[in-house]
Structures are given as C-alpha cells and as structure tokens.
Amino acid sequence: MAIVCASPVGARESREVEVAAALAARLGEPLLLVSVMDGEPLSDTTRIEAQRELESRASRLELPPGRVECRVRSDMEVVLAEEECRRSRWIVAASEGWRTSAWRRASLPERLARRGCGPVLVVRRADALVDWMRGRRRLLVLVGVDPLSPTADAAVVFLRELRRVGPCDVLATYVFSPLEERERLGIHTPVHVDVLEPGARDMEALDPAVETVLLREAREQVGDLLGEGRVEVVLEPGYGRPADHLLHVALTRGADLVVVGMRSQGPVKRLWHGSVSAGVLRHAEQAVVCVPDVLNEPRHALPPRSVLVPVDFSDSSLRAISQARSLVGPGGRVHLLHVHRRRLSDTGFQDHYGVLPMPTREQEAMLRRLWGLVPRDESARTLRWSVEGVSGEDIALAICQATEREGVDLVCVGTPGGPSREPDALPGAVTKELVARCRRPVMVVPGA
C-alpha cells in the first residue's frame, strides 16, 4: 500500500512532498508523487515540464532507489481511477493551489476523502509533522469524537495508525449542545430559570450529571490506545457549527494536527446537512486528516456486562430479572428501573432540576419494593445491583433516557402475559417502542 502525494501542477513552494517522503520512510512504504492539473486542460508542454519538475523533486528525497514513482495527471477523475489511489495507505495533499468554482466549492483533498480512497492528510505547518515523523518530537493531535456518530468512530480508529508513526498526545474533543444532552439523558430543566443557582442559568452550563455521562461515553469511544502519549477528553459546550468549536479548541490548546471523520454522502445531503469535516478542512490553521467512514472497523460483539430491566412488578418483570442475571457474569451489573406514569394530580415537577423522581409520597415504598425483587442466593451476590424510580409521561422515552444515563449494554424487558392490577404496568406497546427507539439492544422475554 503506497503513500500517495497529490500536488497541483506548478506548485513549487508547498512542502507536502517532504512530509510524504518522511511518512513513507517511517512506515516503509513506496511513495507515489502525483501532479494534478485540476480544472484546466493539460497541454503536452505543461505535462513534460511538470514531469521534469516532479522527477527533480523526487531525486532530492532521501529514499531508496526504486521506491518513488512520479506521474502527471489531467484531472482528479484520472487519479481516483488508479489502483494506487484506491488502495493507498495515506494520501498527502497540498492545502493550497487547488482550483474551485462557484458550482464546485470542494477542493481536491475533500473529493479524495469523500471517495473513500484513504485517510487524506492536508499539509499545513509542515515542520511539526516532519519532526514528528523523524522521531524528534511528540505531536499534539485533536480528534473530534461523538459517541453517536460512525464517522467519529473512523477518526478514532485512525489514531492507532498515528501511534504507529510516532508518539502523540490526544485531545479527544466532544462538541455538544447542553440542552440536547439534557433532553437525551432525561435531565429536566425548570420552567422558571430563576430557581436555579446563578452559575446554572447559562444555556451552555454543563450539568454535573451530564458531564459524568459524556466523559464516560467519550472515554469508551476512544478506548485503550497502544503507543506512547497521553489521552485527554475535552468537553466543549456550544451551539451553531461544530467545526468552529473544534477549531477553537485546536487553536487554544495549540494542536499540531486535527483528525475528523468524513461521511461518504451525496451532494444533496451535504448541501442540506453541511459537513463538519469540510468546515475543518477549509478553515483550520493546522494540518488536517480526513478519515472516510468506509475505513471504520466493525465492533466485535461482547457479552453484556450491564443490563437494565424495566420493572412493573408483574410476573413478566420477574422473568426479565431472572433472564438479565443469567446474561451478566460475576461482577456485572443489573439495574432495575420503575417508571411512574405522571398524572394530573402529581405536583412539584414544574421547577424540578434533574431526573424527575417518583412522587415523594410513593418513592420510599417503591424503592423498598424494587430492592425486594433482588435475589438473595449465592450467585446473585456476585453481581452488582442498583434500583431507580423515575417519573415520566412517555414510559418508553423514560426508559431510553435511563439507558443513556446508566450506559448499559442491554435492555431486558418482559412482555405482559395478561392484564395487570399495577397502576404503572407496562403495556405491550412500550416494548415495541423500545425496540424502535432505543440505541441499545433490546431483549424481549415472552410471557408465560
């Protein structure tokens, strides 16, 4: 798998060739230098001059003979059709000199990444990159993470490749909307904001419960990285374009390289939804790597270590609890959740801040009932048990929010075998709603 270096025809001051050569030497891969006339016809005279210039630059590189090949191409489509591009390990591209137009704003590096040819490194501040590839320094890398995004998974996977090249410190940066995260996690916001502490009234204020969950999710997405260097999770509350917030963190923390995932989507979707990677690529002051989502590695399914069981105290709930404890091994966790359906007579929730609890008059008795469902035998003692009672108008939504807060691997729910006298019994429609709406796998335990 070659290192492909793409430069515009006539570029003489750019340093992407030097960076690509250092990378090829570090990884022991062959180097392909491609000079592209992007947007204009390529005459024979221009082709000959460009080929001569490219070979002159290749002769000055400190690479073994026969490890460098030079080509001149008329446009990007020719480059994309070549086998070396489709199977490249890295693509190194110049940041400037590419032609764009009113109907095609995307530069050649953007189009290369969207085609899924490979990770595309757009070179800026080349000194830091070359020194890192030659083992003279560490690199400070900012990677955009988002536990809900498969494109971010591709960017995180690429961190392993960076660690193979050399030591690097990682800033795993998560840009999020505090309001949206409170809604996702079921953190209720008071109707009258003046009841909050002054520091919590800001729209961008980060709730401690939300911060705990986001830190856990970001660390789980990054996982354990082999190689030298530290990993720090950075939570960046913000509104508007995520690319602006990523670049703000990169600037204030002095990052040398920004890594983002890129979705291989069609032009209509890009026009409507925008692109975080395109914003970073166009406006960053640092070098940028765009990683296409086709390079994302599938996650291996692992046995669940934590299970949430919605409980309505029916026989189907007891069967679900028994099934859940059989799924998690010693040291695993089972979380029992009861959702109280809010009624018109319930008061005191309007200005509550946080997860809506059970009504005060029922909460203590309900928690005792939940703890009473925890088995007492020897195998149950090897598990970790927790209980929770919450209130909500939409039972399925309340369960989904609890799965996000608890970070469980699986939901185990029993289907009702018949009518129940419990006031908060789970109707059969809730199970269908959970399967459709929950991000976690849902196991349905049939009734007797």
Coordinates of N, CA, C and O in Angstrom, one line a residue, residues 64-212:
P64 N 15.2 5.1 -0.7 CA 16.0 4.2 -1.5 C 15.6 4.2 -3.0 O 14.4 4.6 -3.3
P65 N 16.5 3.9 -3.9 CA 16.1 3.9 -5.3 C 15.0 2.9 -5.6 O 14.9 1.8 -5.0
G66 N 14.1 3.3 -6.5 CA 13.0 2.5 -6.9 C 11.8 2.5 -6.0 O 10.8 1.9 -6.3
R67 N 11.9 3.4 -5.0 CA 10.8 3.5 -4.1 C 9.9 4.7 -4.3 O 8.9 4.9 -3.6
V68 N 10.3 5.5 -5.4 CA 9.5 6.7 -5.7 C 9.1 6.6 -7.1 O 9.9 6.3 -8.0
E69 N 7.8 6.9 -7.4 CA 7.3 7.0 -8.8 C 6.6 8.3 -9.0 O 6.0 8.8 -8.1
C70 N 6.8 8.9 -10.2 CA 6.2 10.2 -10.5 C 5.2 10.1 -11.6 O 5.5 9.4 -12.7
R71 N 4.1 10.8 -11.5 CA 3.1 10.8 -12.5 C 2.5 12.2 -12.6 O 2.4 12.9 -11.6
V72 N 2.0 12.6 -13.8 CA 1.3 13.8 -14.1 C -0.1 13.4 -14.7 O -0.1 12.7 -15.6
R73 N -1.1 14.0 -14.1 CA -2.5 13.6 -14.5 C -3.3 14.9 -14.8 O -3.0 16.0 -14.3
S74 N -4.3 14.7 -15.7 CA -5.0 15.9 -16.2 C -6.1 16.3 -15.2 O -6.4 17.5 -15.2
D75 N -6.7 15.4 -14.5 CA -7.8 15.8 -13.6 C -7.9 14.8 -12.5 O -7.3 13.7 -12.5
M76 N -8.8 15.1 -11.5 CA -8.9 14.2 -10.3 C -9.5 12.9 -10.7 O -9.2 11.8 -10.1
E77 N -10.4 12.8 -11.7 CA -11.1 11.6 -12.0 C -10.1 10.5 -12.5 O -10.2 9.3 -12.2
V78 N -9.0 10.9 -13.2 CA -8.0 10.0 -13.6 C -7.2 9.5 -12.3 O -6.9 8.3 -12.2
V79 N -7.0 10.4 -11.4 CA -6.3 10.0 -10.2 C -7.1 8.9 -9.4 O -6.6 7.9 -8.9
L80 N -8.4 9.2 -9.3 CA -9.3 8.4 -8.5 C -9.4 7.0 -9.1 O -9.7 6.0 -8.4
A81 N -9.3 6.9 -10.4 CA -9.5 5.6 -11.1 C -8.2 4.7 -11.0 O -8.3 3.5 -11.2
E82 N -7.1 5.2 -10.5 CA -5.9 4.4 -10.4 C -5.9 3.6 -9.2 O -6.4 3.9 -8.1
E83 N -5.3 2.4 -9.4 CA -5.3 1.4 -8.3 C -4.6 1.9 -7.1 O -5.0 1.6 -5.9
E84 N -3.5 2.6 -7.3 CA -2.7 3.0 -6.1 C -3.5 4.0 -5.2 O -3.3 4.0 -4.0
C85 N -4.4 4.8 -5.8 CA -5.2 5.7 -5.0 C -6.2 5.0 -4.3 O -6.5 5.2 -3.1
R86 N -6.9 4.0 -4.9 CA -8.0 3.3 -4.3 C -7.5 2.4 -3.1 O -8.2 2.1 -2.2
R87 N -6.2 2.0 -3.2 CA -5.6 1.1 -2.1 C -4.5 1.8 -1.3 O -3.7 1.2 -0.7
S88 N -4.5 3.1 -1.4 CA -3.4 3.9 -0.7 C -3.6 3.7 0.8 O -4.7 3.6 1.4
R89 N -2.4 3.8 1.5 CA -2.4 3.7 3.0 C -2.7 5.1 3.5 O -3.4 5.3 4.5
W90 N -2.0 6.1 2.9 CA -2.2 7.6 3.2 C -2.3 8.3 1.9 O -1.6 7.9 1.0
I91 N -3.0 9.4 1.9 CA -2.9 10.4 0.8 C -2.5 11.7 1.4 O -3.2 12.2 2.3
V92 N -1.4 12.2 1.0 CA -0.9 13.5 1.5 C -1.1 14.6 0.4 O -0.7 14.3 -0.8
A93 N -1.8 15.7 0.7 CA -2.2 16.6 -0.3 C -1.8 18.0 0.1 O -1.7 18.4 1.3
A94 N -1.5 18.9 -0.8 CA -1.2 20.3 -0.6 C -2.5 21.0 -0.1 O -3.6 20.6 -0.5
S95 N -2.4 22.0 0.8 CA -3.5 22.7 1.3 C -4.0 23.8 0.4 O -5.1 24.2 0.4
E96 N -3.1 24.3 -0.5 CA -3.4 25.4 -1.4 C -3.1 25.1 -2.8 O -2.4 24.1 -3.1
G97 N -3.6 25.9 -3.7 CA -3.3 25.8 -5.1 C -4.3 25.0 -5.9 O -4.2 24.9 -7.2
W98 N -5.3 24.5 -5.3 CA -6.3 23.7 -6.0 C -7.4 24.7 -6.5 O -7.8 25.6 -5.8
R99 N -7.9 24.4 -7.7 CA -8.9 25.2 -8.3 C -10.3 24.8 -7.8 O -10.6 23.7 -7.8
T100 N -11.1 25.8 -7.5 CA -12.5 25.6 -7.2 C -13.4 26.6 -8.1 O -12.8 27.4 -8.8
S101 N -14.7 26.4 -8.0 CA -15.5 27.3 -8.8 C -16.8 27.5 -8.0 O -17.0 26.9 -7.0
A102 N -17.7 28.3 -8.6 CA -19.0 28.6 -7.9 C -19.8 27.4 -7.8 O -20.6 27.2 -6.8
W103 N -19.7 26.4 -8.7 CA -20.6 25.2 -8.7 C -19.9 24.1 -8.1 O -20.5 23.0 -7.8
R104 N -18.6 24.2 -7.8 CA -17.8 23.1 -7.1 C -16.9 23.7 -6.1 O -15.7 24.1 -6.5
R105 N -17.4 23.9 -4.9 CA -16.5 24.5 -3.9 C -15.5 23.5 -3.3 O -14.5 24.0 -2.7
A106 N -15.8 22.3 -3.4 CA -14.9 21.3 -2.7 C -13.6 21.2 -3.5 O -13.5 21.1 -4.7
S107 N -12.5 21.3 -2.7 CA -11.1 21.1 -3.3 C -10.8 19.7 -3.5 O -11.6 18.8 -3.1
L108 N -9.7 19.4 -4.2 CA -9.4 18.0 -4.5 C -9.2 17.2 -3.2 O -9.6 16.0 -3.2
P109 N -8.5 17.7 -2.1 CA -8.5 16.8 -0.9 C -9.8 16.4 -0.4 O -10.0 15.3 0.0
E110 N -10.8 17.3 -0.4 CA -12.2 17.0 0.0 C -12.7 15.8 -0.8 O -13.3 14.9 -0.3
R111 N -12.6 16.0 -2.1 CA -13.2 15.0 -3.0 C -12.5 13.6 -2.9 O -13.1 12.6 -3.0
L112 N -11.2 13.7 -2.6 CA -10.5 12.4 -2.4 C -11.0 11.7 -1.2 O -11.2 10.5 -1.2
A113 N -11.2 12.4 -0.1 CA -11.7 11.8 1.2 C -13.2 11.3 1.0 O -13.5 10.2 1.5
R114 N -14.0 12.0 0.2 CA -15.4 11.6 0.0 C -15.4 10.3 -0.8 O -16.4 9.5 -0.7
R115 N -14.5 10.1 -1.7 CA -14.5 8.9 -2.5 C -14.0 7.7 -1.7 O -14.0 6.6 -2.2
G116 N -13.5 7.9 -0.5 CA -13.1 6.8 0.4 C -11.8 6.2 -0.1 O -11.5 5.0 0.2
C117 N -10.9 7.0 -0.7 CA -9.6 6.4 -1.1 C -8.7 6.0 0.0 O -8.0 5.1 0.0
G118 N -8.8 6.8 1.1 CA -7.9 6.6 2.3 C -7.9 7.8 3.1 O -8.5 8.8 2.7
P119 N -7.2 7.8 4.2 CA -7.0 9.0 5.1 C -6.3 10.0 4.3 O -5.2 9.8 3.7
V120 N -6.8 11.2 4.2 CA -6.3 12.3 3.5 C -5.6 13.3 4.4 O -6.4 13.9 5.2
L121 N -4.3 13.5 4.4 CA -3.6 14.5 5.2 C -3.4 15.7 4.4 O -2.7 15.7 3.4
V122 N -4.0 16.8 4.8 CA -3.8 18.1 4.2 C -2.7 18.9 5.0 O -2.9 19.2 6.2
V123 N -1.6 19.2 4.3 CA -0.4 19.7 5.0 C -0.5 21.2 5.3 O -0.7 22.0 4.3
R124 N -0.3 21.5 6.5 CA -0.1 22.9 7.0 C 0.9 22.8 8.1 O 0.9 21.8 8.8
R125 N 1.7 23.8 8.3 CA 2.8 23.8 9.4 C 3.6 22.5 9.3 O 3.6 21.7 10.2
A126 N 4.3 22.3 8.2 CA 4.9 21.1 7.8 C 6.1 20.7 8.8 O 6.4 19.5 9.0
D127 N 6.7 21.7 9.4 CA 7.8 21.5 10.3 C 7.5 20.5 11.4 O 8.2 19.6 11.7
A128 N 6.3 20.7 12.0 CA 5.9 19.9 13.2 C 5.7 18.4 12.7 O 6.1 17.5 13.4
L129 N 5.1 18.3 11.5 CA 4.8 16.9 11.0 C 6.1 16.2 10.7 O 6.3 15.0 11.0
V130 N 7.0 16.9 10.0 CA 8.3 16.2 9.6 C 9.1 15.9 10.8 O 9.7 14.7 10.9
D131 N 9.2 16.8 11.8 CA 10.0 16.5 13.0 C 9.3 15.3 13.8 O 10.1 14.4 14.3
W132 N 8.0 15.2 13.8 CA 7.4 14.1 14.5 C 7.6 12.8 13.7 O 7.9 11.7 14.4
M133 N 7.5 12.8 12.4 CA 7.7 11.6 11.6 C 9.2 11.1 11.7 O 9.4 9.9 11.6
R134 N 10.1 12.0 12.0 CA 11.5 11.6 12.1 C 11.9 11.4 13.6 O 13.1 11.2 13.8
G135 N 11.0 11.3 14.5 CA 11.2 11.0 15.8 C 11.8 12.0 16.7 O 12.4 11.7 17.7
R136 N 11.7 13.3 16.3 CA 12.3 14.4 17.1 C 11.4 15.0 18.1 O 11.8 15.8 19.0
R137 N 10.1 14.7 18.0 CA 9.1 15.4 19.0 C 7.8 14.6 19.0 O 7.6 13.7 18.2
R138 N 7.0 14.9 20.0 CA 5.6 14.4 20.0 C 4.7 15.3 19.2 O 5.0 16.5 19.0
L139 N 3.6 14.7 18.8 CA 2.6 15.5 18.1 C 1.4 15.6 19.0 O 1.0 14.7 19.7
L140 N 0.8 16.8 19.1 CA -0.5 17.1 19.8 C -1.6 17.0 18.8 O -1.7 17.8 17.9
V141 N -2.4 15.9 18.9 CA -3.5 15.6 18.0 C -4.9 15.9 18.6 O -5.1 15.4 19.7
L142 N -5.7 16.7 17.9 CA -7.1 16.8 18.4 C -7.9 16.0 17.4 O -7.9 16.1 16.2
V143 N -8.7 15.1 18.1 CA -9.7 14.3 17.3 C -11.1 14.6 17.7 O -11.4 14.7 18.9
G144 N -11.9 14.8 16.7 CA -13.4 15.0 17.0 C -14.1 13.7 17.3 O -14.1 12.8 16.5
V145 N -14.6 13.6 18.5 CA -15.3 12.4 18.9 C -16.8 12.7 19.1 O -17.2 13.9 19.4
D146 N -17.6 11.7 18.9 CA -19.1 11.8 19.1 C -19.6 10.4 19.3 O -19.6 9.6 18.3
P147 N -20.0 10.0 20.5 CA -20.4 8.6 20.6 C -21.6 8.2 19.7 O -21.9 7.0 19.5
L148 N -22.3 9.2 19.2 CA -23.5 8.9 18.3 C -23.2 8.8 16.9 O -24.0 8.6 16.0
S149 N -21.9 9.1 16.5 CA -21.5 9.2 15.1 C -20.6 8.1 14.6 O -19.5 8.0 15.2
P150 N -20.9 7.4 13.5 CA -20.0 6.4 13.0 C -18.8 7.1 12.3 O -17.7 6.4 12.2
T151 N -18.9 8.3 11.8 CA -17.8 9.0 11.3 C -16.7 9.3 12.3 O -15.5 9.2 12.0
A152 N -17.2 9.6 13.5 CA -16.2 9.8 14.6 C -15.5 8.5 15.0 O -14.3 8.5 15.3
D153 N -16.2 7.4 14.9 CA -15.6 6.1 15.1 C -14.4 5.9 14.1 O -13.3 5.3 14.5
A154 N -14.6 6.2 12.9 CA -13.5 6.1 11.9 C -12.3 7.0 12.3 O -11.1 6.5 12.1
A155 N -12.5 8.2 12.8 CA -11.4 9.0 13.2 C -10.7 8.5 14.4 O -9.5 8.5 14.4
V156 N -11.4 7.9 15.3 CA -10.8 7.3 16.5 C -9.9 6.1 16.1 O -8.8 5.9 16.6
V157 N -10.5 5.2 15.2 CA -9.7 4.1 14.7 C -8.4 4.5 14.1 O -7.3 3.9 14.2
F158 N -8.4 5.7 13.4 CA -7.2 6.1 12.7 C -6.1 6.6 13.7 O -4.9 6.6 13.4
L159 N -6.5 6.8 15.0 CA -5.5 7.2 16.0 C -4.4 6.1 16.2 O -3.3 6.4 16.5
R160 N -4.8 4.8 16.0 CA -3.9 3.7 16.1 C -2.8 3.9 15.0 O -1.6 3.6 15.3
E161 N -3.2 4.3 13.8 CA -2.2 4.5 12.7 C -1.2 5.6 13.1 O 0.0 5.5 12.8
L162 N -1.8 6.7 13.7 CA -0.9 7.7 14.1 C 0.1 7.3 15.1 O 1.3 7.7 15.1
R163 N -0.3 6.5 16.1 CA 0.6 6.0 17.1 C 1.7 5.1 16.5 O 2.7 4.9 17.1
R164 N 1.4 4.4 15.4 CA 2.4 3.6 14.7 C 3.5 4.5 14.1 O 4.6 4.1 14.0
V165 N 3.1 5.7 13.7 CA 4.1 6.6 13.1 C 5.0 7.2 14.1 O 6.2 7.3 14.0
G166 N 4.4 7.6 15.3 CA 5.2 8.2 16.3 C 4.4 8.5 17.5 O 3.1 8.4 17.5
P167 N 5.0 8.9 18.6 CA 4.3 9.2 19.8 C 3.4 10.5 19.6 O 3.9 11.5 19.0
C168 N 2.2 10.5 20.2 CA 1.4 11.6 20.1 C 0.4 11.7 21.3 O -0.1 10.7 21.7
D169 N 0.2 12.9 21.7 CA -0.8 13.2 22.8 C -2.1 13.5 22.1 O -2.2 14.1 21.0
V170 N -3.2 13.0 22.7 CA -4.5 13.1 22.0 C -5.5 13.9 22.9 O -5.6 13.7 24.1
L171 N -6.1 14.9 22.2 CA -7.2 15.6 22.8 C -8.5 15.1 22.1 O -8.9 15.5 21.0
A172 N -9.2 14.3 22.8 CA -10.5 13.7 22.3 C -11.6 14.8 22.6 O -12.0 14.9 23.8
T173 N -12.0 15.5 21.6 CA -12.9 16.7 21.8 C -14.3 16.4 21.4 O -14.5 16.0 20.2
Y174 N -15.2 16.6 22.3 CA -16.6 16.3 22.1 C -17.4 17.6 22.1 O -17.5 18.3 23.1
V175 N -17.9 18.1 20.9 CA -18.7 19.3 20.8 C -20.2 18.9 21.0 O -20.6 18.0 20.2
F176 N -20.9 19.5 21.9 CA -22.3 19.1 22.1 C -23.1 20.3 22.5 O -22.6 21.3 22.9
S177 N -24.4 20.1 22.4 CA -25.4 21.1 22.9 C -25.9 20.7 24.3 O -26.5 19.6 24.4
P178 N -25.7 21.5 25.3 CA -26.1 21.1 26.6 C -27.6 20.9 26.7 O -28.1 20.0 27.4
L179 N -28.4 21.7 26.0 CA -29.9 21.5 26.0 C -30.2 20.1 25.4 O -31.1 19.4 26.0
E180 N -29.6 19.8 24.3 CA -29.9 18.5 23.7 C -29.5 17.3 24.5 O -30.2 16.3 24.6
E181 N -28.3 17.4 25.2 CA -27.8 16.4 26.0 C -28.7 16.2 27.3 O -29.0 15.1 27.7
R182 N -29.2 17.3 27.9 CA -30.1 17.1 29.0 C -31.4 16.4 28.6 O -31.9 15.6 29.3
E183 N -31.9 16.7 27.4 CA -33.1 16.0 26.9 C -32.8 14.6 26.6 O -33.6 13.7 27.0
R184 N -31.6 14.2 26.1 CA -31.3 12.8 25.8 C -31.2 12.0 27.1 O -31.5 10.8 27.1
L185 N -30.7 12.7 28.1 CA -30.4 11.9 29.4 C -31.6 12.1 30.4 O -31.5 11.5 31.5
G186 N -32.6 12.8 30.0 CA -33.8 13.0 30.9 C -33.5 13.9 32.1 O -34.1 13.7 33.1
I187 N -32.6 14.9 31.9 CA -32.4 15.9 32.9 C -33.4 17.0 32.7 O -33.3 17.8 31.8
H188 N -34.4 17.1 33.6 CA -35.5 18.1 33.5 C -35.0 19.5 33.8 O -34.2 19.7 34.8
T189 N -35.3 20.5 33.0 CA -35.0 21.9 33.2 C -36.2 22.6 33.8 O -37.3 22.5 33.2
P190 N -36.0 23.4 34.9 CA -37.1 24.1 35.5 C -37.8 25.1 34.5 O -37.1 25.6 33.6
V191 N -39.1 25.2 34.6 CA -39.8 26.2 33.8 C -39.4 27.6 34.2 O -39.2 28.5 33.3
H192 N -39.2 27.9 35.5 CA -38.7 29.2 36.0 C -37.2 29.1 36.2 O -36.8 28.5 37.2
V193 N -36.4 29.7 35.4 CA -35.0 29.6 35.4 C -34.4 30.2 36.7 O -33.4 29.9 37.2
D194 N -35.2 31.2 37.3 CA -34.6 31.9 38.4 C -34.5 31.0 39.7 O -33.9 31.4 40.6
V195 N -35.1 29.8 39.7 CA -34.9 28.9 40.8 C -33.6 28.3 40.8 O -33.2 27.7 41.8
L196 N -32.8 28.3 39.7 CA -31.5 27.7 39.6 C -30.5 28.6 40.2 O -30.6 29.8 40.4
E197 N -29.3 28.0 40.6 CA -28.2 28.8 41.0 C -27.7 29.6 39.9 O -27.8 29.2 38.7
P198 N -27.1 30.8 40.2 CA -26.7 31.7 39.1 C -25.8 31.0 38.0 O -25.9 31.3 36.8
G199 N -24.9 30.2 38.5 CA -24.0 29.5 37.6 C -24.6 28.5 36.6 O -24.1 28.1 35.6
A200 N -25.9 28.0 37.0 CA -26.5 27.0 36.2 C -27.6 27.6 35.2 O -28.2 26.9 34.5
R201 N -27.7 29.0 35.2 CA -28.7 29.6 34.4 C -28.3 29.8 32.9 O -29.1 30.0 32.0
D202 N -27.0 29.7 32.7 CA -26.4 29.9 31.3 C -26.9 28.7 30.4 O -26.9 27.6 30.9
M203 N -27.3 29.0 29.2 CA -27.7 28.0 28.3 C -26.6 27.0 28.0 O -26.8 25.8 27.8
E204 N -25.3 27.4 28.1 CA -24.2 26.5 27.9 C -23.7 25.9 29.2 O -22.6 25.3 29.2
A205 N -24.3 26.1 30.3 CA -23.9 25.5 31.6 C -23.9 24.0 31.5 O -24.8 23.4 30.9
L206 N -22.8 23.3 32.0 CA -22.7 21.9 31.9 C -23.1 21.3 33.2 O -22.5 21.5 34.3
D207 N -24.2 20.6 33.2 CA -24.7 19.9 34.4 C -23.8 18.8 34.8 O -23.2 18.1 34.0
P208 N -23.5 18.7 36.1 CA -22.5 17.6 36.6 C -22.9 16.2 36.2 O -22.1 15.4 35.8
A209 N -24.2 15.9 36.2 CA -24.7 14.6 35.8 C -24.4 14.4 34.3 O -24.0 13.3 33.9
V210 N -24.7 15.4 33.5 CA -24.4 15.3 32.0 C -22.9 15.2 31.8 O -22.5 14.3 31.0
E211 N -22.1 15.9 32.5 CA -20.6 15.8 32.3 C -20.1 14.4 32.6 O -19.3 13.9 31.9
T212 N -20.6 13.8 33.7 CA -20.2 12.5 34.0 C -20.5 11.5 32.9 O -19.6 10.7 32.5

